[in-house]
mmCIF file of C-alpha atoms (C1' of nucleotides) in Angstrom:
data_model
loop_
_atom_site.group_PDB
_atom_site.id
_atom_site.type_symbol
_atom_site.label_atom_id
_atom_site.label_comp_id
_atom_site.label_asym_id
_atom_site.label_seq_id
_atom_site.Cartn_x
_atom_site.Cartn_y
_atom_site.Cartn_z
ATOM 1 C CA UNK A 1 22.926 -17.018 23.109
ATOM 2 C CA UNK A 2 20.370 -14.216 22.299
ATOM 3 C CA UNK A 3 17.570 -15.014 20.202
ATOM 4 C CA UNK A 4 18.263 -12.576 17.650
ATOM 5 C CA UNK A 5 15.305 -10.494 18.960
ATOM 6 C CA UNK A 6 13.850 -10.490 15.784
ATOM 7 C CA UNK A 7 10.493 -8.051 16.154
ATOM 8 C CA UNK A 8 9.150 -10.510 13.841
ATOM 9 C CA UNK A 9 7.417 -8.250 10.974
ATOM 10 C CA UNK A 10 7.934 -4.828 11.653
ATOM 11 C CA UNK A 11 8.828 -2.407 14.141
ATOM 12 C CA UNK A 12 8.404 -2.079 17.655
ATOM 13 C CA UNK A 13 6.490 1.118 18.011
ATOM 14 C CA UNK A 14 8.305 3.834 20.149
ATOM 15 C CA UNK A 15 11.547 2.789 19.364
ATOM 16 C CA UNK A 16 12.451 5.886 17.703
ATOM 17 C CA UNK A 17 13.701 9.406 18.938
ATOM 18 C CA UNK A 18 11.100 11.851 18.651
ATOM 19 C CA UNK A 19 12.387 14.975 17.024
ATOM 20 C CA UNK A 20 9.237 16.715 16.655
ATOM 21 C CA UNK A 21 6.492 17.579 19.108
ATOM 22 C CA UNK A 22 3.928 15.442 16.796
ATOM 23 C CA UNK A 23 6.139 12.392 15.565
ATOM 24 C CA UNK A 24 4.485 10.383 17.880
ATOM 25 C CA UNK A 25 1.122 11.318 16.151
ATOM 26 C CA UNK A 26 2.353 10.323 12.771
ATOM 27 C CA UNK A 27 3.676 7.253 14.028
ATOM 28 C CA UNK A 28 0.651 6.452 15.786
ATOM 29 C CA UNK A 29 -1.483 7.052 12.650
ATOM 30 C CA UNK A 30 0.485 4.394 10.738
ATOM 31 C CA UNK A 31 0.522 1.790 13.335
ATOM 32 C CA UNK A 32 -3.004 2.379 14.189
ATOM 33 C CA UNK A 33 -3.738 1.788 10.323
ATOM 34 C CA UNK A 34 -2.227 -1.318 10.680
ATOM 35 C CA UNK A 35 -3.190 -2.591 13.743
ATOM 36 C CA UNK A 36 -7.117 -2.019 12.731
ATOM 37 C CA UNK A 37 -6.386 -3.838 9.606
ATOM 38 C CA UNK A 38 -4.265 -6.601 10.499
ATOM 39 C CA UNK A 39 -6.557 -9.378 11.631
ATOM 40 C CA UNK A 40 -8.907 -8.758 8.806
ATOM 41 C CA UNK A 41 -5.892 -9.026 6.340
ATOM 42 C CA UNK A 42 -5.216 -12.406 7.872
ATOM 43 C CA UNK A 43 -8.645 -13.527 7.642
ATOM 44 C CA UNK A 44 -9.184 -12.145 4.083
ATOM 45 C CA UNK A 45 -5.891 -13.819 3.370
ATOM 46 C CA UNK A 46 -7.276 -17.237 4.314
ATOM 47 C CA UNK A 47 -10.149 -16.704 1.780
ATOM 48 C CA UNK A 48 -7.775 -15.754 -0.944
ATOM 49 C CA UNK A 49 -8.696 -12.279 -1.085
ATOM 50 C CA UNK A 50 -6.919 -8.766 0.225
ATOM 51 C CA UNK A 51 -7.872 -5.421 0.910
ATOM 52 C CA UNK A 52 -9.457 -4.318 -2.503
ATOM 53 C CA UNK A 53 -11.721 -7.140 -2.115
ATOM 54 C CA UNK A 54 -12.975 -6.139 1.072
ATOM 55 C CA UNK A 55 -13.264 -2.648 -0.097
ATOM 56 C CA UNK A 56 -15.543 -3.524 -2.870
ATOM 57 C CA UNK A 57 -17.579 -6.022 -0.647
ATOM 58 C CA UNK A 58 -17.887 -3.509 1.896
ATOM 59 C CA UNK A 59 -19.146 -0.632 -0.088
ATOM 60 C CA UNK A 60 -21.448 -3.060 -2.241
ATOM 61 C CA UNK A 61 -23.092 -4.287 1.276
ATOM 62 C CA UNK A 62 -24.078 -0.657 2.104
ATOM 63 C CA UNK A 63 -25.059 -0.003 -1.458
ATOM 64 C CA UNK A 64 -26.962 -3.048 -2.768
ATOM 65 C CA UNK A 65 -27.565 -2.299 -6.662
ATOM 66 C CA UNK A 66 -24.690 0.009 -7.074
ATOM 67 C CA UNK A 67 -23.575 0.413 -10.812
ATOM 68 C CA UNK A 68 -20.531 -0.212 -11.815
ATOM 69 C CA UNK A 69 -19.482 3.319 -12.762
ATOM 70 C CA UNK A 70 -20.519 4.609 -9.467
ATOM 71 C CA UNK A 71 -18.344 1.763 -7.394
ATOM 72 C CA UNK A 72 -15.402 3.025 -9.849
ATOM 73 C CA UNK A 73 -16.020 6.695 -8.398
ATOM 74 C CA UNK A 74 -16.779 5.426 -4.799
ATOM 75 C CA UNK A 75 -13.339 3.369 -4.647
ATOM 76 C CA UNK A 76 -11.650 6.144 -6.732
ATOM 77 C CA UNK A 77 -9.764 3.321 -8.800
ATOM 78 C CA UNK A 78 -9.859 2.824 -12.676
ATOM 79 C CA UNK A 79 -12.213 0.562 -14.318
ATOM 80 C CA UNK A 80 -9.216 -1.659 -15.153
ATOM 81 C CA UNK A 81 -7.607 -1.537 -11.637
ATOM 82 C CA UNK A 82 -11.285 -2.807 -10.698
ATOM 83 C CA UNK A 83 -11.939 -5.269 -13.057
ATOM 84 C CA UNK A 84 -9.487 -8.086 -11.765
ATOM 85 C CA UNK A 85 -11.056 -7.984 -8.198
ATOM 86 C CA UNK A 86 -14.467 -7.591 -8.899
ATOM 87 C CA UNK A 87 -14.202 -10.561 -11.473
ATOM 88 C CA UNK A 88 -12.733 -12.401 -9.033
ATOM 89 C CA UNK A 89 -15.791 -11.955 -6.370
ATOM 90 C CA UNK A 90 -18.219 -12.549 -9.162
ATOM 91 C CA UNK A 91 -16.219 -15.904 -10.318
ATOM 92 C CA UNK A 92 -16.888 -16.886 -6.491
ATOM 93 C CA UNK A 93 -20.096 -16.024 -6.421
ATOM 94 C CA UNK A 94 -19.934 -13.488 -3.611
ATOM 95 C CA UNK A 95 -21.443 -10.485 -6.017
ATOM 96 C CA UNK A 96 -24.130 -10.869 -8.351
ATOM 97 C CA UNK A 97 -24.678 -8.442 -11.124
ATOM 98 C CA UNK A 98 -27.967 -7.756 -13.114
ATOM 99 C CA UNK A 99 -28.794 -5.453 -15.929
ATOM 100 C CA UNK A 100 -30.938 -2.489 -14.416
ATOM 101 C CA UNK A 101 -34.777 -2.952 -15.324
ATOM 102 C CA UNK A 102 -35.068 0.665 -16.771
ATOM 103 C CA UNK A 103 -31.515 1.442 -17.422
ATOM 104 C CA UNK A 104 -30.632 -1.331 -19.319
ATOM 105 C CA UNK A 105 -27.274 0.195 -19.880
ATOM 106 C CA UNK A 106 -25.985 -0.154 -16.044
ATOM 107 C CA UNK A 107 -24.744 -3.462 -14.568
ATOM 108 C CA UNK A 108 -26.226 -3.264 -10.848
ATOM 109 C CA UNK A 109 -24.041 -5.172 -8.063
ATOM 110 C CA UNK A 110 -25.435 -7.574 -5.137
ATOM 111 C CA UNK A 111 -23.694 -9.311 -2.221
ATOM 112 C CA UNK A 112 -24.854 -13.227 -2.118
ATOM 113 C CA UNK A 113 -24.916 -14.842 1.348
ATOM 114 C CA UNK A 114 -21.508 -15.755 1.130
ATOM 115 C CA UNK A 115 -20.379 -12.270 0.178
ATOM 116 C CA UNK A 116 -22.178 -10.880 2.855
ATOM 117 C CA UNK A 117 -20.957 -13.387 5.167
ATOM 118 C CA UNK A 118 -17.276 -12.564 4.488
ATOM 119 C CA UNK A 119 -17.735 -8.962 4.309
ATOM 120 C CA UNK A 120 -19.182 -8.889 7.597
ATOM 121 C CA UNK A 121 -16.886 -11.293 9.001
ATOM 122 C CA UNK A 122 -13.437 -8.960 7.776
ATOM 123 C CA UNK A 123 -15.513 -5.852 8.868
ATOM 124 C CA UNK A 124 -16.137 -7.711 12.235
ATOM 125 C CA UNK A 125 -12.178 -8.032 12.809
ATOM 126 C CA UNK A 126 -11.520 -4.095 12.369
ATOM 127 C CA UNK A 127 -14.964 -2.861 14.223
ATOM 128 C CA UNK A 128 -13.896 -4.977 17.082
ATOM 129 C CA UNK A 129 -10.422 -3.550 17.317
ATOM 130 C CA UNK A 130 -12.116 -0.138 17.195
ATOM 131 C CA UNK A 131 -14.764 -0.997 19.667
ATOM 132 C CA UNK A 132 -12.050 -2.278 22.199
ATOM 133 C CA UNK A 133 -10.338 0.949 21.796
ATOM 134 C CA UNK A 134 -13.356 3.209 22.488
ATOM 135 C CA UNK A 135 -14.645 1.170 25.451
ATOM 136 C CA UNK A 136 -11.187 2.124 26.839
ATOM 137 C CA UNK A 137 -11.502 5.639 26.640
ATOM 138 C CA UNK A 138 -15.332 6.000 27.183
ATOM 139 C CA UNK A 139 -18.076 7.779 25.043
ATOM 140 C CA UNK A 140 -16.296 11.423 24.895
ATOM 141 C CA UNK A 141 -13.306 9.923 24.263
ATOM 142 C CA UNK A 142 -14.199 7.881 21.335
ATOM 143 C CA UNK A 143 -15.977 11.465 20.175
ATOM 144 C CA UNK A 144 -12.827 13.335 20.393
ATOM 145 C CA UNK A 145 -11.134 10.729 18.117
ATOM 146 C CA UNK A 146 -14.157 10.824 15.672
ATOM 147 C CA UNK A 147 -13.638 14.870 15.684
ATOM 148 C CA UNK A 148 -10.285 14.487 15.326
ATOM 149 C CA UNK A 149 -10.451 12.346 12.298
ATOM 150 C CA UNK A 150 -13.286 13.934 10.602
ATOM 151 C CA UNK A 151 -10.957 16.954 10.542
ATOM 152 C CA UNK A 152 -8.047 15.052 9.151
ATOM 153 C CA UNK A 153 -10.008 13.236 6.729
ATOM 154 C CA UNK A 154 -11.710 16.348 5.300
ATOM 155 C CA UNK A 155 -8.235 18.274 5.111
ATOM 156 C CA UNK A 156 -7.632 17.361 1.498
ATOM 157 C CA UNK B 1 -24.757 20.619 -18.859
ATOM 158 C CA UNK B 2 -23.594 18.897 -15.674
ATOM 159 C CA UNK B 3 -19.900 19.235 -15.251
ATOM 160 C CA UNK B 4 -20.037 15.364 -14.723
ATOM 161 C CA UNK B 5 -19.391 15.683 -10.981
ATOM 162 C CA UNK B 6 -16.175 13.415 -11.195
ATOM 163 C CA UNK B 7 -15.422 13.460 -7.579
ATOM 164 C CA UNK B 8 -11.827 13.815 -8.362
ATOM 165 C CA UNK B 9 -10.038 10.431 -6.950
ATOM 166 C CA UNK B 10 -12.074 8.901 -4.406
ATOM 167 C CA UNK B 11 -14.952 8.835 -2.796
ATOM 168 C CA UNK B 12 -16.909 11.376 -0.877
ATOM 169 C CA UNK B 13 -16.921 10.279 2.797
ATOM 170 C CA UNK B 14 -20.249 9.607 4.328
ATOM 171 C CA UNK B 15 -22.168 8.795 0.923
ATOM 172 C CA UNK B 16 -22.177 4.815 2.438
ATOM 173 C CA UNK B 17 -25.283 3.893 4.685
ATOM 174 C CA UNK B 18 -23.927 2.435 7.871
ATOM 175 C CA UNK B 19 -24.769 -0.974 8.428
ATOM 176 C CA UNK B 20 -23.078 -1.022 11.611
ATOM 177 C CA UNK B 21 -22.500 1.332 14.752
ATOM 178 C CA UNK B 22 -18.837 1.624 14.124
ATOM 179 C CA UNK B 23 -18.896 1.617 10.144
ATOM 180 C CA UNK B 24 -18.274 5.641 10.435
ATOM 181 C CA UNK B 25 -15.041 4.615 12.644
ATOM 182 C CA UNK B 26 -13.609 2.021 9.823
ATOM 183 C CA UNK B 27 -14.291 4.733 7.249
ATOM 184 C CA UNK B 28 -12.590 7.393 9.275
ATOM 185 C CA UNK B 29 -9.556 5.495 9.674
ATOM 186 C CA UNK B 30 -9.039 5.090 6.158
ATOM 187 C CA UNK B 31 -9.787 8.512 5.038
ATOM 188 C CA UNK B 32 -7.794 9.742 8.291
ATOM 189 C CA UNK B 33 -4.792 7.938 7.012
ATOM 190 C CA UNK B 34 -5.242 9.377 3.341
ATOM 191 C CA UNK B 35 -5.995 12.887 4.824
ATOM 192 C CA UNK B 36 -2.868 13.089 6.751
ATOM 193 C CA UNK B 37 -0.240 11.664 4.057
ATOM 194 C CA UNK B 38 -2.034 13.282 1.192
ATOM 195 C CA UNK B 39 -0.048 16.655 0.642
ATOM 196 C CA UNK B 40 3.133 15.052 1.423
ATOM 197 C CA UNK B 41 2.560 12.439 -1.249
ATOM 198 C CA UNK B 42 2.000 15.076 -3.360
ATOM 199 C CA UNK B 43 5.414 17.046 -2.363
ATOM 200 C CA UNK B 44 7.352 13.463 -2.299
ATOM 201 C CA UNK B 45 6.161 12.971 -6.096
ATOM 202 C CA UNK B 46 7.456 16.171 -6.866
ATOM 203 C CA UNK B 47 10.739 15.214 -5.655
ATOM 204 C CA UNK B 48 10.481 11.541 -7.490
ATOM 205 C CA UNK B 49 10.286 10.010 -4.459
ATOM 206 C CA UNK B 50 6.858 8.398 -2.802
ATOM 207 C CA UNK B 51 5.795 6.732 0.666
ATOM 208 C CA UNK B 52 8.667 4.126 1.074
ATOM 209 C CA UNK B 53 11.379 6.692 0.499
ATOM 210 C CA UNK B 54 10.164 8.864 3.220
ATOM 211 C CA UNK B 55 9.516 6.092 5.506
ATOM 212 C CA UNK B 56 13.198 5.436 5.027
ATOM 213 C CA UNK B 57 14.442 9.030 5.571
ATOM 214 C CA UNK B 58 12.094 9.507 8.551
ATOM 215 C CA UNK B 59 13.436 6.436 10.541
ATOM 216 C CA UNK B 60 17.193 7.324 9.705
ATOM 217 C CA UNK B 61 16.760 11.096 10.835
ATOM 218 C CA UNK B 62 15.527 9.326 13.999
ATOM 219 C CA UNK B 63 18.319 6.820 14.310
ATOM 220 C CA UNK B 64 21.580 8.463 12.576
ATOM 221 C CA UNK B 65 24.262 5.654 11.984
ATOM 222 C CA UNK B 66 21.429 3.186 11.856
ATOM 223 C CA UNK B 67 22.914 -0.082 10.394
ATOM 224 C CA UNK B 68 21.157 -1.574 7.163
ATOM 225 C CA UNK B 69 19.834 -4.498 9.026
ATOM 226 C CA UNK B 70 18.892 -2.685 11.729
ATOM 227 C CA UNK B 71 16.526 -0.198 9.330
ATOM 228 C CA UNK B 72 15.167 -3.722 7.301
ATOM 229 C CA UNK B 73 14.207 -4.599 10.850
ATOM 230 C CA UNK B 74 12.542 -1.604 11.805
ATOM 231 C CA UNK B 75 10.663 -0.793 8.427
ATOM 232 C CA UNK B 76 9.829 -4.876 8.669
ATOM 233 C CA UNK B 77 10.541 -5.151 4.941
ATOM 234 C CA UNK B 78 12.669 -7.505 3.195
ATOM 235 C CA UNK B 79 16.534 -6.251 2.364
ATOM 236 C CA UNK B 80 15.542 -6.766 -1.434
ATOM 237 C CA UNK B 81 12.899 -4.532 -0.928
ATOM 238 C CA UNK B 82 14.771 -2.041 0.575
ATOM 239 C CA UNK B 83 17.542 -1.992 -1.685
ATOM 240 C CA UNK B 84 15.894 -0.036 -4.625
ATOM 241 C CA UNK B 85 14.653 2.800 -2.907
ATOM 242 C CA UNK B 86 17.615 2.795 -0.253
ATOM 243 C CA UNK B 87 20.133 3.056 -3.564
ATOM 244 C CA UNK B 88 18.069 5.715 -5.113
ATOM 245 C CA UNK B 89 18.144 7.885 -1.985
ATOM 246 C CA UNK B 90 22.191 7.081 -2.002
ATOM 247 C CA UNK B 91 22.416 7.865 -5.383
ATOM 248 C CA UNK B 92 20.815 11.304 -5.203
ATOM 249 C CA UNK B 93 22.613 12.170 -2.020
ATOM 250 C CA UNK B 94 19.915 12.179 0.503
ATOM 251 C CA UNK B 95 21.861 9.710 2.665
ATOM 252 C CA UNK B 96 25.171 8.778 3.110
ATOM 253 C CA UNK B 97 26.685 5.469 4.163
ATOM 254 C CA UNK B 98 30.133 4.464 5.942
ATOM 255 C CA UNK B 99 31.332 1.611 7.167
ATOM 256 C CA UNK B 100 31.470 1.490 11.143
ATOM 257 C CA UNK B 101 34.807 1.972 12.622
ATOM 258 C CA UNK B 102 34.874 -1.153 14.705
ATOM 259 C CA UNK B 103 32.021 -3.146 13.201
ATOM 260 C CA UNK B 104 33.230 -3.022 9.648
ATOM 261 C CA UNK B 105 30.734 -5.355 8.484
ATOM 262 C CA UNK B 106 27.820 -2.968 9.077
ATOM 263 C CA UNK B 107 27.302 0.176 7.628
ATOM 264 C CA UNK B 108 26.019 3.114 8.776
ATOM 265 C CA UNK B 109 23.312 5.420 7.325
ATOM 266 C CA UNK B 110 22.957 9.307 7.872
ATOM 267 C CA UNK B 111 20.947 12.115 6.257
ATOM 268 C CA UNK B 112 22.781 14.547 4.317
ATOM 269 C CA UNK B 113 21.466 18.135 4.182
ATOM 270 C CA UNK B 114 19.571 17.925 1.464
ATOM 271 C CA UNK B 115 17.752 14.576 2.943
ATOM 272 C CA UNK B 116 17.135 16.471 5.905
ATOM 273 C CA UNK B 117 15.714 18.918 4.300
ATOM 274 C CA UNK B 118 13.341 16.470 2.179
ATOM 275 C CA UNK B 119 12.713 14.521 5.426
ATOM 276 C CA UNK B 120 11.605 17.510 7.441
ATOM 277 C CA UNK B 121 9.237 19.245 4.347
ATOM 278 C CA UNK B 122 7.306 15.992 3.833
ATOM 279 C CA UNK B 123 7.045 15.109 7.826
ATOM 280 C CA UNK B 124 6.151 19.033 8.355
ATOM 281 C CA UNK B 125 3.396 18.579 6.040
ATOM 282 C CA UNK B 126 1.647 15.740 8.007
ATOM 283 C CA UNK B 127 2.522 17.244 11.407
ATOM 284 C CA UNK B 128 0.607 20.383 10.022
ATOM 285 C CA UNK B 129 -2.634 18.132 9.217
ATOM 286 C CA UNK B 130 -2.041 16.892 12.543
ATOM 287 C CA UNK B 131 -1.578 20.042 14.419
ATOM 288 C CA UNK B 132 -4.755 21.411 12.720
ATOM 289 C CA UNK B 133 -6.812 18.787 13.753
ATOM 290 C CA UNK B 134 -5.663 18.632 17.399
ATOM 291 C CA UNK B 135 -6.122 22.455 17.745
ATOM 292 C CA UNK B 136 -9.729 21.814 17.030
ATOM 293 C CA UNK B 137 -10.278 19.682 20.112
ATOM 294 C CA UNK B 138 -8.046 20.803 22.399
ATOM 295 C CA UNK B 139 -5.260 19.027 24.541
ATOM 296 C CA UNK B 140 -7.789 16.567 26.125
ATOM 297 C CA UNK B 141 -9.038 15.293 23.065
ATOM 298 C CA UNK B 142 -5.576 15.409 21.551
ATOM 299 C CA UNK B 143 -4.594 12.799 24.428
ATOM 300 C CA UNK B 144 -7.943 10.899 23.765
ATOM 301 C CA UNK B 145 -6.780 10.368 20.263
ATOM 302 C CA UNK B 146 -3.581 9.301 21.267
ATOM 303 C CA UNK B 147 -5.016 6.949 23.893
ATOM 304 C CA UNK B 148 -7.338 5.254 21.233
ATOM 305 C CA UNK B 149 -4.736 4.874 18.705
ATOM 306 C CA UNK B 150 -2.388 3.410 21.028
ATOM 307 C CA UNK B 151 -4.429 0.857 21.823
ATOM 308 C CA UNK B 152 -5.358 -0.039 18.135
ATOM 309 C CA UNK B 153 -1.878 0.167 17.334
ATOM 310 C CA UNK B 154 -0.918 -2.505 20.395
ATOM 311 C CA UNK B 155 -3.678 -4.504 19.529
ATOM 312 C CA UNK B 156 -1.617 -6.937 16.958
ATOM 313 C "C1'" DC C 1 46.412 -19.362 8.484
ATOM 314 C "C1'" DT C 2 42.114 -21.558 7.482
ATOM 315 C "C1'" DT C 3 37.315 -22.069 8.187
ATOM 316 C "C1'" DT C 4 33.365 -20.234 9.143
ATOM 317 C "C1'" DT C 5 29.886 -16.839 10.442
ATOM 318 C "C1'" DC C 6 27.227 -13.181 8.859
ATOM 319 C "C1'" DA C 7 26.106 -8.103 7.094
ATOM 320 C "C1'" DA C 8 25.653 -6.946 3.176
ATOM 321 C "C1'" DG C 9 24.558 -6.560 -2.195
ATOM 322 C "C1'" DT C 10 22.547 -8.706 -6.325
ATOM 323 C "C1'" DC C 11 20.125 -11.391 -9.629
ATOM 324 C "C1'" DA C 12 15.929 -13.665 -10.988
ATOM 325 C "C1'" DA C 13 11.412 -14.874 -10.841
ATOM 326 C "C1'" DC C 14 7.100 -13.602 -9.269
ATOM 327 C "C1'" DA C 15 2.596 -11.379 -6.816
ATOM 328 C "C1'" DT C 16 -0.466 -7.474 -6.240
ATOM 329 C "C1'" DA C 17 -1.998 -3.097 -6.945
ATOM 330 C "C1'" DG C 18 -2.393 0.026 -9.450
ATOM 331 C "C1'" DT C 19 -1.733 3.505 -14.006
ATOM 332 C "C1'" DT C 20 -2.812 4.741 -19.391
ATOM 333 C "C1'" DG C 21 -4.215 4.154 -23.910
ATOM 334 C "C1'" DA C 22 -6.948 1.862 -27.403
ATOM 335 C "C1'" DC C 23 -10.697 -0.583 -28.822
ATOM 336 C "C1'" DA C 24 -14.894 -3.484 -29.054
ATOM 337 C "C1'" DT C 25 -19.768 -4.335 -27.154
ATOM 338 C "C1'" DG C 26 -24.518 -3.360 -27.161
ATOM 339 C "C1'" DA C 27 -28.155 -0.722 -25.501
ATOM 340 C "C1'" DA C 28 -30.400 3.989 -25.054
ATOM 341 C "C1'" DA C 29 -31.246 8.702 -27.100
ATOM 342 C "C1'" DG C 30 -31.146 12.044 -30.783
ATOM 343 C "C1'" DC D 1 -29.377 5.542 -38.728
ATOM 344 C "C1'" DT D 2 -26.113 7.412 -35.712
ATOM 345 C "C1'" DT D 3 -24.032 8.956 -31.584
ATOM 346 C "C1'" DT D 4 -23.503 8.712 -27.160
ATOM 347 C "C1'" DC D 5 -22.140 6.454 -23.180
ATOM 348 C "C1'" DA D 6 -21.608 1.994 -19.470
ATOM 349 C "C1'" DT D 7 -19.646 -1.591 -19.520
ATOM 350 C "C1'" DG D 8 -15.790 -5.035 -20.815
ATOM 351 C "C1'" DT D 9 -11.145 -6.332 -22.286
ATOM 352 C "C1'" DC D 10 -6.355 -6.060 -24.105
ATOM 353 C "C1'" DA D 11 -1.634 -4.815 -24.034
ATOM 354 C "C1'" DA D 12 2.155 -2.350 -21.571
ATOM 355 C "C1'" DC D 13 3.628 0.047 -17.915
ATOM 356 C "C1'" DT D 14 5.177 1.389 -12.920
ATOM 357 C "C1'" DA D 15 5.513 0.763 -8.104
ATOM 358 C "C1'" DT D 16 6.191 -2.142 -3.750
ATOM 359 C "C1'" DG D 17 6.651 -5.888 -2.260
ATOM 360 C "C1'" DT D 18 7.832 -11.046 -1.718
ATOM 361 C "C1'" DT D 19 11.147 -15.709 -1.840
ATOM 362 C "C1'" DG D 20 15.078 -18.014 -3.338
ATOM 363 C "C1'" DA D 21 19.935 -18.605 -4.779
ATOM 364 C "C1'" DC D 22 23.957 -16.466 -5.054
ATOM 365 C "C1'" DT D 23 28.113 -13.501 -4.234
ATOM 366 C "C1'" DT D 24 31.403 -10.513 -1.485
ATOM 367 C "C1'" DG D 25 34.200 -9.334 2.180
ATOM 368 C "C1'" DA D 26 35.334 -8.446 6.763
ATOM 369 C "C1'" DA D 27 35.139 -10.588 11.564
ATOM 370 C "C1'" DA D 28 35.475 -14.531 14.421
ATOM 371 C "C1'" DA D 29 37.235 -19.054 15.634
ATOM 372 C "C1'" DG D 30 39.965 -22.948 14.933
#
DNA sequence: CTTTTCAAGTCAACATAGTTGACATGAAAG
DNA sequence: CTTTCATGTCAACTATGTTGACTTGAAAAG
């Protein structure tokens, strides 16, 4: 008896007819994003966190003492949407907030040691995936990948 | 008076310090995905549709007469999650379903003309973005991009 | 013919990630 | 003192997904 061939969650790439020349590229973008984030998301889930938490940690790691308003702008979400994940991170002491000495209106965010550890570990999973892929194609291939992605990213 | 410099929705790319070598690649994957889907999502929103509807249309376009169970497997979502967007597409007559002649259990899905038109238009927006990016780097660059993305996609 | 199997459809409850609108607080700037 | 403005919080909503339980109806097996 056939074991029912469940491809677990989600498709097998390349199981679809290509109607157009660039269909493979569209599908690769989708699976590429999924592939890069898969292990990181699994790790984050084990920590009781998810993608938006990682996005916050990632940005704060690269901009210590960022104000909440700037973080909102940077993430491109509303303050209400930021509220819950941000408070979770503060409660879990992965982030600290303090008032600015001069600009007492703003709160400045920083990662704690624990926050740094989790941010790094989650990002490491993503970097590892990228690193292996870049190794396969060498420096010129990696540069070409970056060039393509920059064009796409700035196409908005 | 400054016009408040709202960067609209979401960040300016490249405003963050790079803590690691591959941080730029992580950010490019994020913005690349966003950039590729942005115009398509705007178009879909005008049609009262969104990404999951497009995913369904995309798959059915490339596998006419696909059964619902196969579609569920292909999309990697639960039948309950498929239910609402699928029924919307049927109601809007972008999809048709008929029972298989021999396998009368299964329902077979097909795009209507209108469904084909919308699927093509949404996918065209995405293909156009990819096409422009590939044009910039030439065939070898495009091939390198595909090679990198294949490695990443299969890294799960 | 009866029973089992199985694809499909449906209902309820829930989680997550976002939205808009309204309003409170408290420090800074006029 | 009053206005401005970053921040915080509440409520209501939408969209997209989940799991579990159950029905329906045709196919296959007895």
